[in-house]
mmCIF file of C-alpha atoms and ligand atoms in Angstrom:
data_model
loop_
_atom_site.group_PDB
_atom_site.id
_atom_site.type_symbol
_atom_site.label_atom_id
_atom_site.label_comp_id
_atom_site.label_asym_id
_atom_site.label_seq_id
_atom_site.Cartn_x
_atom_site.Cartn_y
_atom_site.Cartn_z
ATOM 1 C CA UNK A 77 78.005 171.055 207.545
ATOM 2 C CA UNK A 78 74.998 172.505 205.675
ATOM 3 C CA UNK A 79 73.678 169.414 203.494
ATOM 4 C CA UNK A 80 70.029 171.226 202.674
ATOM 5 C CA UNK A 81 69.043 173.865 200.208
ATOM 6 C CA UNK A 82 65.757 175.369 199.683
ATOM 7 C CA UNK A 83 64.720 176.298 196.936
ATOM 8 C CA UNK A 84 61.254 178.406 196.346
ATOM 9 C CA UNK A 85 60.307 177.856 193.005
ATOM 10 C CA UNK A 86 56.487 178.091 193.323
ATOM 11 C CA UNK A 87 55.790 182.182 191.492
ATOM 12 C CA UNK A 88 54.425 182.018 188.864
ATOM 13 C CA UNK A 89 57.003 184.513 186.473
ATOM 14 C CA UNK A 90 54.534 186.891 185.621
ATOM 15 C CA UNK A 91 57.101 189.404 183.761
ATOM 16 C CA UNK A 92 58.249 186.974 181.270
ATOM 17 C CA UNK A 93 54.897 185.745 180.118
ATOM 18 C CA UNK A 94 54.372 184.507 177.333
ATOM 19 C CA UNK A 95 57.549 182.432 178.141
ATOM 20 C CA UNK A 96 56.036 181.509 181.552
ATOM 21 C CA UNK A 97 52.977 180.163 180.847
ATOM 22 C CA UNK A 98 53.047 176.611 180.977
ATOM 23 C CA UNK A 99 56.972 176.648 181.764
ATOM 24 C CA UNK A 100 58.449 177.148 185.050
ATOM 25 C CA UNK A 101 60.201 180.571 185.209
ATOM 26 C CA UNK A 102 63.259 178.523 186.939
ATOM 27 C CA UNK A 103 63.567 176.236 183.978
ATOM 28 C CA UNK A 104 64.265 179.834 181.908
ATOM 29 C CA UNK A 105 67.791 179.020 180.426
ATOM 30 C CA UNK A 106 71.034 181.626 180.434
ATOM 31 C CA UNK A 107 72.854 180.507 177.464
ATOM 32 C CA UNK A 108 71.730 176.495 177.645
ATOM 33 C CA UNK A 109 71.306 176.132 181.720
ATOM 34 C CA UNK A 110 68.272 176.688 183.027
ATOM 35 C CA UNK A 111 68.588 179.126 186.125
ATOM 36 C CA UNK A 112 68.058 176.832 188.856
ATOM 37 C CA UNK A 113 70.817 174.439 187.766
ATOM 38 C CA UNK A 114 73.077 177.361 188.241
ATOM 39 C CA UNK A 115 71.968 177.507 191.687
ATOM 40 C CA UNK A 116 72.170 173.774 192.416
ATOM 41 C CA UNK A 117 75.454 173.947 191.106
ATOM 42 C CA UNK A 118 76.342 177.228 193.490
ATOM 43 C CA UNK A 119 74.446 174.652 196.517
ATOM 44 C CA UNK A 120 76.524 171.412 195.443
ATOM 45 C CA UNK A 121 79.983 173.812 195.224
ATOM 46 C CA UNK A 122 78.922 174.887 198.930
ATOM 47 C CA UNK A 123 78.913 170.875 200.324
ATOM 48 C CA UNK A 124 75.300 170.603 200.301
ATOM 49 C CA UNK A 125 73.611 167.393 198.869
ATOM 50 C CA UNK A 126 70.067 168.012 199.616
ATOM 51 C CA UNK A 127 68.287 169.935 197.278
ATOM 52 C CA UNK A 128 64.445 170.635 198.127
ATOM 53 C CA UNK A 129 62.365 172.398 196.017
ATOM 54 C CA UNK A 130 58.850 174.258 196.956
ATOM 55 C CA UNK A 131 56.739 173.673 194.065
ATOM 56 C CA UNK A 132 53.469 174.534 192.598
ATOM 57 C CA UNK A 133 51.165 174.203 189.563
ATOM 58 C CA UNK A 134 52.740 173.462 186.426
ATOM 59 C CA UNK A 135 55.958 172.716 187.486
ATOM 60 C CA UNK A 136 56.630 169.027 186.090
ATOM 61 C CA UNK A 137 59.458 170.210 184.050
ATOM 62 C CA UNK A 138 61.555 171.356 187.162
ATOM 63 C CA UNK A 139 61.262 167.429 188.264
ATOM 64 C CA UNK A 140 62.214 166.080 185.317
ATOM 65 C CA UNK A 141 65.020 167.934 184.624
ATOM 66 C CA UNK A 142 66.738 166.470 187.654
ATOM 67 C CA UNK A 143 65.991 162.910 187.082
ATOM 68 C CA UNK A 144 67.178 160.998 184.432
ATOM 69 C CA UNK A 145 65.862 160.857 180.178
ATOM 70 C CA UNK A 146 66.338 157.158 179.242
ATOM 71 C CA UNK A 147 64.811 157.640 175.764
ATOM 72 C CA UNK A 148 67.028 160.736 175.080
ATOM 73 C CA UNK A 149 70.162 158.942 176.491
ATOM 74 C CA UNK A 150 69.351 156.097 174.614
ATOM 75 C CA UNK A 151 68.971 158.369 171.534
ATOM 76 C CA UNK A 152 72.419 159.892 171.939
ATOM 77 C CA UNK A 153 74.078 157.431 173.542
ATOM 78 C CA UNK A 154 77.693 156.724 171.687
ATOM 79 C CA UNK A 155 77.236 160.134 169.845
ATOM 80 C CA UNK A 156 79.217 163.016 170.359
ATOM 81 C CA UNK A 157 75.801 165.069 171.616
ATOM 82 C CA UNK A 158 76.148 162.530 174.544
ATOM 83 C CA UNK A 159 78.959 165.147 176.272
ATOM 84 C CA UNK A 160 76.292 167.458 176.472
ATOM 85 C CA UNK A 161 74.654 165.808 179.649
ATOM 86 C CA UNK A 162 77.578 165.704 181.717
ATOM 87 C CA UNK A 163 76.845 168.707 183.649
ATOM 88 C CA UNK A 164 73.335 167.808 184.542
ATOM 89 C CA UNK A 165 74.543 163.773 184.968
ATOM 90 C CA UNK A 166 77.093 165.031 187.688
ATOM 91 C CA UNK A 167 74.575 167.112 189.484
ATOM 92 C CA UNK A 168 71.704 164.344 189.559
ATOM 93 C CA UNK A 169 74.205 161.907 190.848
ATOM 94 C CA UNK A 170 75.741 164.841 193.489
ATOM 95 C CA UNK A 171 72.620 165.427 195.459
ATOM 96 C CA UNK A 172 68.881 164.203 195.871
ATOM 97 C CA UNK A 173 66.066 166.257 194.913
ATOM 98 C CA UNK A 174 62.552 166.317 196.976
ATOM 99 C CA UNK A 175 59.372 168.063 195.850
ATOM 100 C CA UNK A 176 56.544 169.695 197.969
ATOM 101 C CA UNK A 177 53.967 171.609 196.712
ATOM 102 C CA UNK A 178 52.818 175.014 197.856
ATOM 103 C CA UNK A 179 48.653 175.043 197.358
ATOM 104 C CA UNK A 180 48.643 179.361 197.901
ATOM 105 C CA UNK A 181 50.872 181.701 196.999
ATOM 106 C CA UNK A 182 51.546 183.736 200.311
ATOM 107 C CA UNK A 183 54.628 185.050 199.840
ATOM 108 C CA UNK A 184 58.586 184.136 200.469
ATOM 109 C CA UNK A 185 57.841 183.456 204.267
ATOM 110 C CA UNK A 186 54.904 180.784 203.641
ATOM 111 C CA UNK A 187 57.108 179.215 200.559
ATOM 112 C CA UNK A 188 59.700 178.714 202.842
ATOM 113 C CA UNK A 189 57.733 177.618 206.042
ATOM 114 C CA UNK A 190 56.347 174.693 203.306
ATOM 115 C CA UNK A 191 59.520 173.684 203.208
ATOM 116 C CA UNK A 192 59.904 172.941 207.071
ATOM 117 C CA UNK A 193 58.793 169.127 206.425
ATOM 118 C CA UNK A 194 62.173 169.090 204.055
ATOM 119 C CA UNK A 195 64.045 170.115 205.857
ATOM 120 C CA UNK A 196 63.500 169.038 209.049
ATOM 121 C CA UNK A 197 65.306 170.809 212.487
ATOM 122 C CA UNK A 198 68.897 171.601 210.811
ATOM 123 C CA UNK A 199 70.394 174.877 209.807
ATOM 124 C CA UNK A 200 69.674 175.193 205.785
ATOM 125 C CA UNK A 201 70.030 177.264 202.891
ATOM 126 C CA UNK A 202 67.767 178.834 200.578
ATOM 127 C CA UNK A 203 68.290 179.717 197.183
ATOM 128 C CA UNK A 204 65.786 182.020 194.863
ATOM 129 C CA UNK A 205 66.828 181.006 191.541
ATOM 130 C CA UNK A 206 66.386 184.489 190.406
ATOM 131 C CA UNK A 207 69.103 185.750 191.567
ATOM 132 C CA UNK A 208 72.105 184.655 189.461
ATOM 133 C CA UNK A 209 74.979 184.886 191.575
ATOM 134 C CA UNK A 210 78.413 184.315 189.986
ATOM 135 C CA UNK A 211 81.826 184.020 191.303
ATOM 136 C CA UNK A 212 84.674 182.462 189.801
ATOM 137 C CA UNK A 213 86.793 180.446 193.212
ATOM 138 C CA UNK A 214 84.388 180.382 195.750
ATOM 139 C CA UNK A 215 80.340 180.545 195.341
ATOM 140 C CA UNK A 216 77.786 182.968 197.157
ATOM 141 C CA UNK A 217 76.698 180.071 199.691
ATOM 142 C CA UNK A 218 80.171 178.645 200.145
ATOM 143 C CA UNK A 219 81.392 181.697 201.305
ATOM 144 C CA UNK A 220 78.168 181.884 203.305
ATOM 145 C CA UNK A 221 78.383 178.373 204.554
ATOM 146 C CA UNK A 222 82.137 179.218 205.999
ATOM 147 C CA UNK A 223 80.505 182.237 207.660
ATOM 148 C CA UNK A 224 77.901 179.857 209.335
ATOM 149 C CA UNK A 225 81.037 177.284 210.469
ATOM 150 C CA UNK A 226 82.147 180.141 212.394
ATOM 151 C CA UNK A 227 78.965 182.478 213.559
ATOM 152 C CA UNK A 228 76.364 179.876 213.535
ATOM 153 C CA UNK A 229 73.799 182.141 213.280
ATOM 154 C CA UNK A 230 71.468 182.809 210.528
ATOM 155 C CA UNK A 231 72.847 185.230 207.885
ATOM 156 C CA UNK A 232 71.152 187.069 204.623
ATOM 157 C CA UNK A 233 73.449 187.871 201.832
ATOM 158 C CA UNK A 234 73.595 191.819 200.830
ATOM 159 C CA UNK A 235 74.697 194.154 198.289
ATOM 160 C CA UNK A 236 74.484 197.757 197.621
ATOM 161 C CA UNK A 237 72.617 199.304 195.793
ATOM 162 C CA UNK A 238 71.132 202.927 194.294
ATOM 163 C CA UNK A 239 69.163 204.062 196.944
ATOM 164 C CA UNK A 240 65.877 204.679 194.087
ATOM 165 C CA UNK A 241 66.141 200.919 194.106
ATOM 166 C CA UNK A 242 66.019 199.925 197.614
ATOM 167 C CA UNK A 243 62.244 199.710 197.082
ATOM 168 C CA UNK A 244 62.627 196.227 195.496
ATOM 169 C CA UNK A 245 64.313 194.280 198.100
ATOM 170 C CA UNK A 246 64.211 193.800 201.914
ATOM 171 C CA UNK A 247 66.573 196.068 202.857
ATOM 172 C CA UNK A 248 68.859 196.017 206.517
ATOM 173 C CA UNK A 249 70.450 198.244 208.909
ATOM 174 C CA UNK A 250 72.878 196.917 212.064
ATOM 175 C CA UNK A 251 76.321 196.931 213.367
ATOM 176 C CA UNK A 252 79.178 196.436 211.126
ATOM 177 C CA UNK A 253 81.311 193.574 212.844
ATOM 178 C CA UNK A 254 83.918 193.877 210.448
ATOM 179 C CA UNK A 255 84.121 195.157 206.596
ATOM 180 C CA UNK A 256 81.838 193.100 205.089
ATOM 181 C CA UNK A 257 79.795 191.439 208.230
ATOM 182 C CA UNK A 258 77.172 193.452 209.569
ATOM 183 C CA UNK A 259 74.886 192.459 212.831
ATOM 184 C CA UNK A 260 71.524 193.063 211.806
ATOM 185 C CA UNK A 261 69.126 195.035 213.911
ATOM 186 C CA UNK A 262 66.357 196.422 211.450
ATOM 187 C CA UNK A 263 64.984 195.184 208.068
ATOM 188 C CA UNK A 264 62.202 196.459 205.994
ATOM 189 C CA UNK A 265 60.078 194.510 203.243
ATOM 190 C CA UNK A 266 60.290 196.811 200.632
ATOM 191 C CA UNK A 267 60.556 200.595 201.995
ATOM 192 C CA UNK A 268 58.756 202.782 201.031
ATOM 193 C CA UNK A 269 60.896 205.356 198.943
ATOM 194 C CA UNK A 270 63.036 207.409 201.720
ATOM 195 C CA UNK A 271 62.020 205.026 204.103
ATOM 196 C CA UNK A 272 64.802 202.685 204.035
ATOM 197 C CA UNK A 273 67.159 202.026 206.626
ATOM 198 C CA UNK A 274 70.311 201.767 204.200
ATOM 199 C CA UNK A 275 71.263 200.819 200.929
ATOM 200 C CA UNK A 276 72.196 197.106 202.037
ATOM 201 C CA UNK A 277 69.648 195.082 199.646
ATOM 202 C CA UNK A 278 68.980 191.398 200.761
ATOM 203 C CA UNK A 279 69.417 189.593 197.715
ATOM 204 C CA UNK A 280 68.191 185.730 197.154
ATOM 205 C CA UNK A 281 70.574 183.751 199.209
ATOM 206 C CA UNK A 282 69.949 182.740 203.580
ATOM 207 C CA UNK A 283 71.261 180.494 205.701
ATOM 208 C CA UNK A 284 68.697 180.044 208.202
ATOM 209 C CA UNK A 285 68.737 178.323 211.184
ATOM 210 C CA UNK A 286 65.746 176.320 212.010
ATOM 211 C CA UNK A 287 63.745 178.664 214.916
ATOM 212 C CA UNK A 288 62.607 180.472 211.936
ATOM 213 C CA UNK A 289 60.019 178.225 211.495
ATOM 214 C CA UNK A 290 58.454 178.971 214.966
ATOM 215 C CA UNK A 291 58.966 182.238 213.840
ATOM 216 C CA UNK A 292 57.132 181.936 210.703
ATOM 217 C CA UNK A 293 54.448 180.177 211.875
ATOM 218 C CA UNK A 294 53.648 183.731 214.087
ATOM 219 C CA UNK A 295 54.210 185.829 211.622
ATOM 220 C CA UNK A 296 51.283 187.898 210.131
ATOM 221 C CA UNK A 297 51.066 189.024 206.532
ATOM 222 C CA UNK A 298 53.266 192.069 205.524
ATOM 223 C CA UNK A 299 53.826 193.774 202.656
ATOM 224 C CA UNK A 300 51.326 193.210 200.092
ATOM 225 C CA UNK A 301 49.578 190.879 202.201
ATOM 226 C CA UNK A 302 52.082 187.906 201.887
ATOM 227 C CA UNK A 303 53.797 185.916 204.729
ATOM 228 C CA UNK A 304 57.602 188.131 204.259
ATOM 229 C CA UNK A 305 60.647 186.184 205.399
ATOM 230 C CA UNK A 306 61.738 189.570 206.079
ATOM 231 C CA UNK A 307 59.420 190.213 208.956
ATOM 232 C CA UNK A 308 60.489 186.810 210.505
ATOM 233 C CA UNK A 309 64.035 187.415 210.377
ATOM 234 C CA UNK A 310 63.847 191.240 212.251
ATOM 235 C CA UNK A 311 62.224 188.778 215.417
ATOM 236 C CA UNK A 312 64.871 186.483 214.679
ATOM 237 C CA UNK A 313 67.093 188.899 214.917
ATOM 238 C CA UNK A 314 66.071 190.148 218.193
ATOM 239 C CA UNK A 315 68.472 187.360 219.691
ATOM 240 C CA UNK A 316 71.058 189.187 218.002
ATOM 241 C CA UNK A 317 71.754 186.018 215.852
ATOM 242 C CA UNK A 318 71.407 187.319 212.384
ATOM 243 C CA UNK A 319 74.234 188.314 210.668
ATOM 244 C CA UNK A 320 74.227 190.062 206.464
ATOM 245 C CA UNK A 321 77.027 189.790 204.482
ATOM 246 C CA UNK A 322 77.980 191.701 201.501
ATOM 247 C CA UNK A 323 79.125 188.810 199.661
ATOM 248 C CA UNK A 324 82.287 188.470 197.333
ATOM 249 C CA UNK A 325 80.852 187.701 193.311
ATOM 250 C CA UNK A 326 78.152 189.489 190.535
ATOM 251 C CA UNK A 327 74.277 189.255 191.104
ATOM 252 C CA UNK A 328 72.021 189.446 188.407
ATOM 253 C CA UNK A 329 68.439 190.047 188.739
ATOM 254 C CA UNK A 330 66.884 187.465 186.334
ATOM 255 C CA UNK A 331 63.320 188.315 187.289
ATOM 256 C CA UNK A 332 63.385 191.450 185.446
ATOM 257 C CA UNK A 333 64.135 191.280 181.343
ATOM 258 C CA UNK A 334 67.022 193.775 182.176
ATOM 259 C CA UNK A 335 69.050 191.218 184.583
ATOM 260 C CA UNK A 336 68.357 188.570 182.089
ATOM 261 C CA UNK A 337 69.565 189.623 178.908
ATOM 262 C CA UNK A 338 72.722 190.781 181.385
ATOM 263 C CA UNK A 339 73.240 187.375 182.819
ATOM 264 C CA UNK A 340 73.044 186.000 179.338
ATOM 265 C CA UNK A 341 76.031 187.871 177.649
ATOM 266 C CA UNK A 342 77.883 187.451 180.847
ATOM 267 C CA UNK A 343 77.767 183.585 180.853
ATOM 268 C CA UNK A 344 78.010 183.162 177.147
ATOM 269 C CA UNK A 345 81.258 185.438 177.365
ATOM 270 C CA UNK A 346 82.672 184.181 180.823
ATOM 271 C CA UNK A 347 81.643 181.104 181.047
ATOM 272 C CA UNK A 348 79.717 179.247 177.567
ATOM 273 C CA UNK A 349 82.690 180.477 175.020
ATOM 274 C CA UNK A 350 84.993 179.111 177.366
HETATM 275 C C1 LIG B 682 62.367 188.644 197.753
HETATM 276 C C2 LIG B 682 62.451 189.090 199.208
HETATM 277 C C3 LIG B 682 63.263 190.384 199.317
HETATM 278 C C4 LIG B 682 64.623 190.184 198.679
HETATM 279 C C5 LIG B 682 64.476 189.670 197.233
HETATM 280 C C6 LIG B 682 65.821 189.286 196.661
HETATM 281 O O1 LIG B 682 61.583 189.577 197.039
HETATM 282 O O2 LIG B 682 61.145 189.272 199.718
HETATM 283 O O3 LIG B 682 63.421 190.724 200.665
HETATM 284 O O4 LIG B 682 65.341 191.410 198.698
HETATM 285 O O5 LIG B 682 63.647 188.510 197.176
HETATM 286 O O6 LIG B 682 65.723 188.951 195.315
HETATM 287 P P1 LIG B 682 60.981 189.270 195.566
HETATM 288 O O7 LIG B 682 62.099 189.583 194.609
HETATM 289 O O8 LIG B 682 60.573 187.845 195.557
HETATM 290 O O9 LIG B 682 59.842 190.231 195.413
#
């Protein structure tokens, strides 16, 4: 029922410079996929088939990797390397891929409100590529996208975690509807430490539905400054239409070096060696 998926891919990567300088921190591979394949896979598992992508500077590489390489399929065409480019042939032919670029960086919120001309007045998902969510039946935004089917209302995906780390995340606070839904009714960009209202950590996965622009176009700069999505969704949520859910699956943080190297042995364990 959800056919978009948003995905912010305009930062600019800062912690894993020199690696980041003229390539795209989403083109960053675990093992031999680069990180946002592994979400456009997670987006294609969920039923969605439109796949648009906030850009900015220096981010040519992210295009080309979903388009097709006649001079390297020519090269390895009839070869046994050719196998190799199943994965990514499937997913070009699976979905389409638009582009729109984001001239300022001003936060999650304004990435996201650049999307708007993508994706239109529907219900969508968005994806930060960053997060590395894996689990083995049933994705992060499938199980999200069933959740929608029945709530219809937008929901963030959560997970606990120590409360010294709460400070990196938006982190929520509401009713628990059942063990692992939770009506939200406060969330903070980043709390201050022994400010936050739980442990419940938003981690990189929405379903939004489409008010949010309105909502985003309102709302001022937060925390450091930037546009937060975060801000927008505690309005949105004043409608009592915004649901977190502590999904079912691992999350790895692959914008710190920590997460990464994790992610890495994970998939070449769990998923490359097999
Ligand atoms: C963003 C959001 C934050 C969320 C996090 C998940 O922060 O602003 O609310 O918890 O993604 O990864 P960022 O990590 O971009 O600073």
């Amino acid at each position: 029922m959800i056919k978009k998926c948003l995905f912010p891919a305009a930062g600019y990567g800062t912690r894993f410079l020199p690696a980041t300088k003229s390539m795209p921190k989403e083109m960053m591979p675990i093992v031999n996929k680069p990180l946002i394949e592994y979400g456009v896979d997670e987006a294609i598992q969920a039923g969605m088939t439109d796949m648009a992508i906030v850009t900015g500077r220096g981010k040519h590489a992210l295009m080309d990797h979903f388009d097709m390489n006649y001079e390297l399929e020519h090269q390895i065409s009839g070869t046994a390397k050719e196998a190799l480019l199943n994965d990514i042939r499937d997913v070009i032919d699976s979905a389409s891929f638009t582009y729109i670029r984001q001239r300022e960086m001003k936060g999650l919120g304004h990435a996201i409100l650049t999307g708007r001309e993508l994706v239109g007045d529907n219900p969508f998902a968005v994806v930060l590529a960053d997060d590395l969510c894996i689990n083995e039946d049933q994705g992060v935004l499938a199980q999200m996208a069933a959740l929608y089917k029945q709530f219809r209302c937008t929901i963030v995906a959560v997970e606990e975690v120590p409360r010294d780390e709460t400070h990196k995340y938006g982190v929520i606070a509401g009713e628990p509807l059942t063990d692992s839904i939770i009506r939200v009714t406060d969330m903070v960009e980043k709390p201050e430490p022994g400010k936050e209202p739980s442990n419940l950590a938003i981690i990189g996965r929405y379903i939004l539905t489409p008010d949010i622009f309105e909502i985003l176009e309102n709302t001022q700069p937060g925390k450091g400054g930037e546009i937060q999505i975060t801000d927008a969704l505690l309005e949105q949520a004043k409608n009592g239409c915004v649901l977190a859910y502590k999904f079912k699956g691992k999350r790895f943080d692959c914008g710190s070096v920590e997460g990464f190297i994790e992610a890495t042995n994970y998939c070449y364990e769990n998923i490359y060696k097999k």
